[in-house]
């Protein structure tokens, strides 16, 4: 009697546990998501793996901070039972601002369906674009509590665009597309924020190492790096500026740029003003000029007159150090024997990008300004963008490594940490050991 009643009690308890864990599984709402990022040593591109399709496969993609959306090659090797093209005039097409309606005159396959809307997938490394079908498929990504990766979560209808095999030219070996983190509604940050109802915020922390991973975190902080440093605190904030004219390789008129622009007002080296033509620092009515941040340029690119002024000022501030023959693509190189080292890299003059007021600046220290090209030579890691480039200053990968950048799309604001080396951590210090 007593035995029977206790075993039915056990049975009830078990089914209760089963039911409650099934509910927890389906109602689990991550507060943030995490995407590990590697740096490809030959192209210097930052790469991530997106787990997509049914069955799930890891798809290697080049990270494009200002990119409009995720695009992948659908021409070769795209196999999935959950691929769905976006039908013309559907809510998906309108969210993506894809107004056209297309037909395809080959046998149907992912990327080739009738009555679908299309967009222009863009290889922003080679600046080549084509037309591709808007579609959705399953994407799975790891959640995080801001400290470790947690359980994987999936989005059943993640929007992306089908690219072509030829569009992969110029991307790192094995890469099958690009992951756009730009300002559109269908770029990764906005889609994840909408799918999991968290803030439209994300952080990028790129590692300077080709062997240790950096990270993109979708959602708000904390963003903890070993040894327990929350890099979302002590950020400096500056407004993000919308360039009203698209900077993509191909676009329809009236489209704003998906890229992240900030308002640099002047440049200082060793706290002295560098004489530059300030007209180049603002964005004109055709969308030219201004300053943007890019993950597809390995080094900062400056319009020629700005480049020459920066090189001259830097060289004169470092006149006590032997200048050596420049090593391409750089213009100012120095013997590293005469340069001391500090916690934040080689002991060279600081470069400040002065923002909305004199007291708000992005300070670039030696670790982010200098590139070690060989044992004896350090070069200033800026390159000449020629005369009349579309954008006057493109802050590139080397200058943002080991800095945490938080983009807040709702308030159109960038938070930046400057060098994390000051806080005795790096972007490679996220603890990737899962605690799921
Ligand atoms: C699309 O429709 C056209 C006829 O309008 C047909 O020739 C073609 O095969 C169809 N393509 C696909 C991919 O179904
Ligand atoms: C979760 O995703 C990660 C990387 O995206 C993968 O390595 C891991 O195997 C996945 N875990 C499970 C339980 O599916
Ligand atoms: C400054 O740059 C603008 C835009 O390129 C140009 O029109 C102007 O002539 C330049 N001014 C000087 C003094 O070089
Ligand atoms: C050269 O000048 C820099 C910056 O002013 C200083 O940090 C460095 O110690 C000097 N180096 C030598 C060899 O005097
Ligand atoms: C990384 O996280 C794991 C899982 O929480 C933990 O066991 C480990 O101690 C952490 N590593 C360090 C170096 O703190």
PDB file of N, CA, C and O in Angstrom, residues 146 203-205 217 221-226 228-237 402-406 415-418 420 423 425-427:
ATOM      1  N   UNK A 146      26.638  36.918 -21.243  1.00  0.00           N
ATOM      2  CA  UNK A 146      27.622  37.998 -21.249  1.00  0.00           C
ATOM      3  C   UNK A 146      28.977  37.556 -20.735  1.00  0.00           C
ATOM      4  O   UNK A 146      29.932  38.330 -20.742  1.00  0.00           O
ATOM      5  N   UNK A 203      27.789  44.483 -29.963  1.00  0.00           N
ATOM      6  CA  UNK A 203      29.164  44.894 -29.717  1.00  0.00           C
ATOM      7  C   UNK A 203      30.101  44.076 -30.573  1.00  0.00           C
ATOM      8  O   UNK A 203      29.862  42.887 -30.823  1.00  0.00           O
ATOM      9  N   UNK A 204      31.149  44.727 -31.043  1.00  0.00           N
ATOM     10  CA  UNK A 204      32.173  44.070 -31.848  1.00  0.00           C
ATOM     11  C   UNK A 204      33.490  44.204 -31.102  1.00  0.00           C
ATOM     12  O   UNK A 204      33.837  45.297 -30.649  1.00  0.00           O
ATOM     13  N   UNK A 205      34.197  43.083 -30.944  1.00  0.00           N
ATOM     14  CA  UNK A 205      35.506  43.111 -30.287  1.00  0.00           C
ATOM     15  C   UNK A 205      36.398  42.184 -31.106  1.00  0.00           C
ATOM     16  O   UNK A 205      36.304  40.955 -31.011  1.00  0.00           O
ATOM     17  N   UNK A 217      28.847  40.293 -30.040  1.00  0.00           N
ATOM     18  CA  UNK A 217      27.766  39.963 -29.110  1.00  0.00           C
ATOM     19  C   UNK A 217      26.543  40.776 -29.507  1.00  0.00           C
ATOM     20  O   UNK A 217      26.610  42.003 -29.579  1.00  0.00           O
ATOM     21  N   UNK A 221      25.011  44.624 -22.824  1.00  0.00           N
ATOM     22  CA  UNK A 221      26.010  44.114 -21.912  1.00  0.00           C
ATOM     23  C   UNK A 221      25.352  43.484 -20.697  1.00  0.00           C
ATOM     24  O   UNK A 221      24.133  43.466 -20.606  1.00  0.00           O
ATOM     25  N   UNK A 222      26.092  42.970 -19.721  1.00  0.00           N
ATOM     26  CA  UNK A 222      27.551  43.008 -19.652  1.00  0.00           C
ATOM     27  C   UNK A 222      28.228  42.206 -20.761  1.00  0.00           C
ATOM     28  O   UNK A 222      27.658  41.244 -21.276  1.00  0.00           O
ATOM     29  N   UNK A 223      29.446  42.659 -21.104  1.00  0.00           N
ATOM     30  CA  UNK A 223      30.302  41.913 -22.017  1.00  0.00           C
ATOM     31  C   UNK A 223      31.572  41.627 -21.213  1.00  0.00           C
ATOM     32  O   UNK A 223      32.437  42.489 -21.106  1.00  0.00           O
ATOM     33  N   UNK A 224      31.640  40.426 -20.624  1.00  0.00           N
ATOM     34  CA  UNK A 224      32.765  40.134 -19.719  1.00  0.00           C
ATOM     35  C   UNK A 224      33.921  39.426 -20.420  1.00  0.00           C
ATOM     36  O   UNK A 224      33.722  38.462 -21.140  1.00  0.00           O
ATOM     37  N   UNK A 225      35.090  39.953 -20.177  1.00  0.00           N
ATOM     38  CA  UNK A 225      36.323  39.370 -20.697  1.00  0.00           C
ATOM     39  C   UNK A 225      37.194  39.000 -19.502  1.00  0.00           C
ATOM     40  O   UNK A 225      37.183  39.713 -18.485  1.00  0.00           O
ATOM     41  N   UNK A 226      37.931  37.891 -19.627  1.00  0.00           N
ATOM     42  CA  UNK A 226      38.798  37.460 -18.529  1.00  0.00           C
ATOM     43  C   UNK A 226      39.846  38.528 -18.281  1.00  0.00           C
ATOM     44  O   UNK A 226      40.319  39.134 -19.243  1.00  0.00           O
ATOM     45  N   UNK A 228      37.364  38.812 -15.696  1.00  0.00           N
ATOM     46  CA  UNK A 228      36.155  39.461 -15.180  1.00  0.00           C
ATOM     47  C   UNK A 228      36.095  40.983 -15.368  1.00  0.00           C
ATOM     48  O   UNK A 228      35.794  41.734 -14.443  1.00  0.00           O
ATOM     49  N   UNK A 229      36.460  41.420 -16.588  1.00  0.00           N
ATOM     50  CA  UNK A 229      36.364  42.844 -16.923  1.00  0.00           C
ATOM     51  C   UNK A 229      35.084  43.029 -17.748  1.00  0.00           C
ATOM     52  O   UNK A 229      34.930  42.379 -18.785  1.00  0.00           O
ATOM     53  N   UNK A 230      34.173  43.880 -17.306  1.00  0.00           N
ATOM     54  CA  UNK A 230      32.972  44.161 -18.095  1.00  0.00           C
ATOM     55  C   UNK A 230      33.266  45.333 -19.033  1.00  0.00           C
ATOM     56  O   UNK A 230      33.279  46.485 -18.616  1.00  0.00           O
ATOM     57  N   UNK A 231      33.512  44.978 -20.299  1.00  0.00           N
ATOM     58  CA  UNK A 231      33.917  46.000 -21.268  1.00  0.00           C
ATOM     59  C   UNK A 231      32.764  46.906 -21.691  1.00  0.00           C
ATOM     60  O   UNK A 231      32.967  47.850 -22.442  1.00  0.00           O
ATOM     61  N   UNK A 232      31.534  46.632 -21.199  1.00  0.00           N
ATOM     62  CA  UNK A 232      30.429  47.530 -21.554  1.00  0.00           C
ATOM     63  C   UNK A 232      30.397  48.739 -20.625  1.00  0.00           C
ATOM     64  O   UNK A 232      29.607  49.663 -20.823  1.00  0.00           O
ATOM     65  N   UNK A 233      31.243  48.752 -19.613  1.00  0.00           N
ATOM     66  CA  UNK A 233      31.296  49.910 -18.709  1.00  0.00           C
ATOM     67  C   UNK A 233      32.404  50.852 -19.163  1.00  0.00           C
ATOM     68  O   UNK A 233      33.326  50.447 -19.879  1.00  0.00           O
ATOM     69  N   UNK A 234      32.334  52.083 -18.756  1.00  0.00           N
ATOM     70  CA  UNK A 234      33.348  53.104 -19.077  1.00  0.00           C
ATOM     71  C   UNK A 234      33.508  53.356 -20.573  1.00  0.00           C
ATOM     72  O   UNK A 234      34.619  53.629 -21.034  1.00  0.00           O
ATOM     73  N   UNK A 235      32.434  53.226 -21.320  1.00  0.00           N
ATOM     74  CA  UNK A 235      32.542  53.524 -22.750  1.00  0.00           C
ATOM     75  C   UNK A 235      32.415  55.033 -22.954  1.00  0.00           C
ATOM     76  O   UNK A 235      31.813  55.739 -22.148  1.00  0.00           O
ATOM     77  N   UNK A 236      32.996  55.503 -24.051  1.00  0.00           N
ATOM     78  CA  UNK A 236      32.840  56.902 -24.464  1.00  0.00           C
ATOM     79  C   UNK A 236      31.814  56.867 -25.607  1.00  0.00           C
ATOM     80  O   UNK A 236      31.854  55.958 -26.443  1.00  0.00           O
ATOM     81  N   UNK A 237      30.882  57.820 -25.616  1.00  0.00           N
ATOM     82  CA  UNK A 237      29.812  57.767 -26.614  1.00  0.00           C
ATOM     83  C   UNK A 237      29.895  58.898 -27.638  1.00  0.00           C
ATOM     84  O   UNK A 237      30.277  60.024 -27.299  1.00  0.00           O
ATOM     85  N   UNK A 402      41.107  44.872 -30.413  1.00  0.00           N
ATOM     86  CA  UNK A 402      41.276  45.021 -28.956  1.00  0.00           C
ATOM     87  C   UNK A 402      40.663  46.319 -28.424  1.00  0.00           C
ATOM     88  O   UNK A 402      41.099  46.860 -27.403  1.00  0.00           O
ATOM     89  N   UNK A 403      39.671  46.819 -29.154  1.00  0.00           N
ATOM     90  CA  UNK A 403      38.815  47.904 -28.674  1.00  0.00           C
ATOM     91  C   UNK A 403      37.408  47.301 -28.705  1.00  0.00           C
ATOM     92  O   UNK A 403      37.099  46.539 -29.620  1.00  0.00           O
ATOM     93  N   UNK A 404      36.565  47.632 -27.740  1.00  0.00           N
ATOM     94  CA  UNK A 404      35.190  47.180 -27.839  1.00  0.00           C
ATOM     95  C   UNK A 404      34.351  48.318 -28.397  1.00  0.00           C
ATOM     96  O   UNK A 404      34.453  49.451 -27.928  1.00  0.00           O
ATOM     97  N   UNK A 405      33.583  48.015 -29.433  1.00  0.00           N
ATOM     98  CA  UNK A 405      32.696  49.014 -30.033  1.00  0.00           C
ATOM     99  C   UNK A 405      31.270  48.522 -29.831  1.00  0.00           C
ATOM    100  O   UNK A 405      30.936  47.407 -30.218  1.00  0.00           O
ATOM    101  N   UNK A 406      30.435  49.357 -29.209  1.00  0.00           N
ATOM    102  CA  UNK A 406      29.036  48.979 -29.052  1.00  0.00           C
ATOM    103  C   UNK A 406      28.171  49.910 -29.905  1.00  0.00           C
ATOM    104  O   UNK A 406      28.244  51.139 -29.778  1.00  0.00           O
ATOM    105  N   UNK A 415      29.332  53.445 -28.698  1.00  0.00           N
ATOM    106  CA  UNK A 415      30.123  53.490 -27.473  1.00  0.00           C
ATOM    107  C   UNK A 415      31.450  52.814 -27.773  1.00  0.00           C
ATOM    108  O   UNK A 415      31.446  51.724 -28.356  1.00  0.00           O
ATOM    109  N   UNK A 416      32.570  53.444 -27.410  1.00  0.00           N
ATOM    110  CA  UNK A 416      33.867  52.802 -27.680  1.00  0.00           C
ATOM    111  C   UNK A 416      34.737  52.838 -26.437  1.00  0.00           C
ATOM    112  O   UNK A 416      34.661  53.748 -25.616  1.00  0.00           O
ATOM    113  N   UNK A 417      35.573  51.813 -26.340  1.00  0.00           N
ATOM    114  CA  UNK A 417      36.342  51.616 -25.105  1.00  0.00           C
ATOM    115  C   UNK A 417      37.745  52.192 -25.187  1.00  0.00           C
ATOM    116  O   UNK A 417      38.405  52.314 -24.169  1.00  0.00           O
ATOM    117  N   UNK A 418      38.240  52.500 -26.408  1.00  0.00           N
ATOM    118  CA  UNK A 418      39.663  52.700 -26.656  1.00  0.00           C
ATOM    119  C   UNK A 418      40.364  51.389 -26.277  1.00  0.00           C
ATOM    120  O   UNK A 418      39.694  50.376 -26.070  1.00  0.00           O
ATOM    121  N   UNK A 420      41.596  48.080 -24.942  1.00  0.00           N
ATOM    122  CA  UNK A 420      41.323  47.254 -23.766  1.00  0.00           C
ATOM    123  C   UNK A 420      42.618  46.842 -23.070  1.00  0.00           C
ATOM    124  O   UNK A 420      42.586  46.366 -21.931  1.00  0.00           O
ATOM    125  N   UNK A 423      43.081  48.073 -19.760  1.00  0.00           N
ATOM    126  CA  UNK A 423      42.339  47.413 -18.683  1.00  0.00           C
ATOM    127  C   UNK A 423      42.830  45.985 -18.507  1.00  0.00           C
ATOM    128  O   UNK A 423      42.159  45.158 -17.890  1.00  0.00           O
ATOM    129  N   UNK A 425      43.109  43.517 -20.539  1.00  0.00           N
ATOM    130  CA  UNK A 425      42.435  42.403 -21.194  1.00  0.00           C
ATOM    131  C   UNK A 425      42.523  42.629 -22.697  1.00  0.00           C
ATOM    132  O   UNK A 425      43.112  43.628 -23.139  1.00  0.00           O
ATOM    133  N   UNK A 426      42.008  41.689 -23.492  1.00  0.00           N
ATOM    134  CA  UNK A 426      41.995  41.835 -24.948  1.00  0.00           C
ATOM    135  C   UNK A 426      40.684  41.245 -25.461  1.00  0.00           C
ATOM    136  O   UNK A 426      39.965  40.565 -24.720  1.00  0.00           O
ATOM    137  N   UNK A 427      40.422  41.462 -26.743  1.00  0.00           N
ATOM    138  CA  UNK A 427      39.214  40.892 -27.340  1.00  0.00           C
ATOM    139  C   UNK A 427      39.289  39.373 -27.453  1.00  0.00           C
ATOM    140  O   UNK A 427      38.276  38.724 -27.696  1.00  0.00           O
TER     141      UNK A 427
END
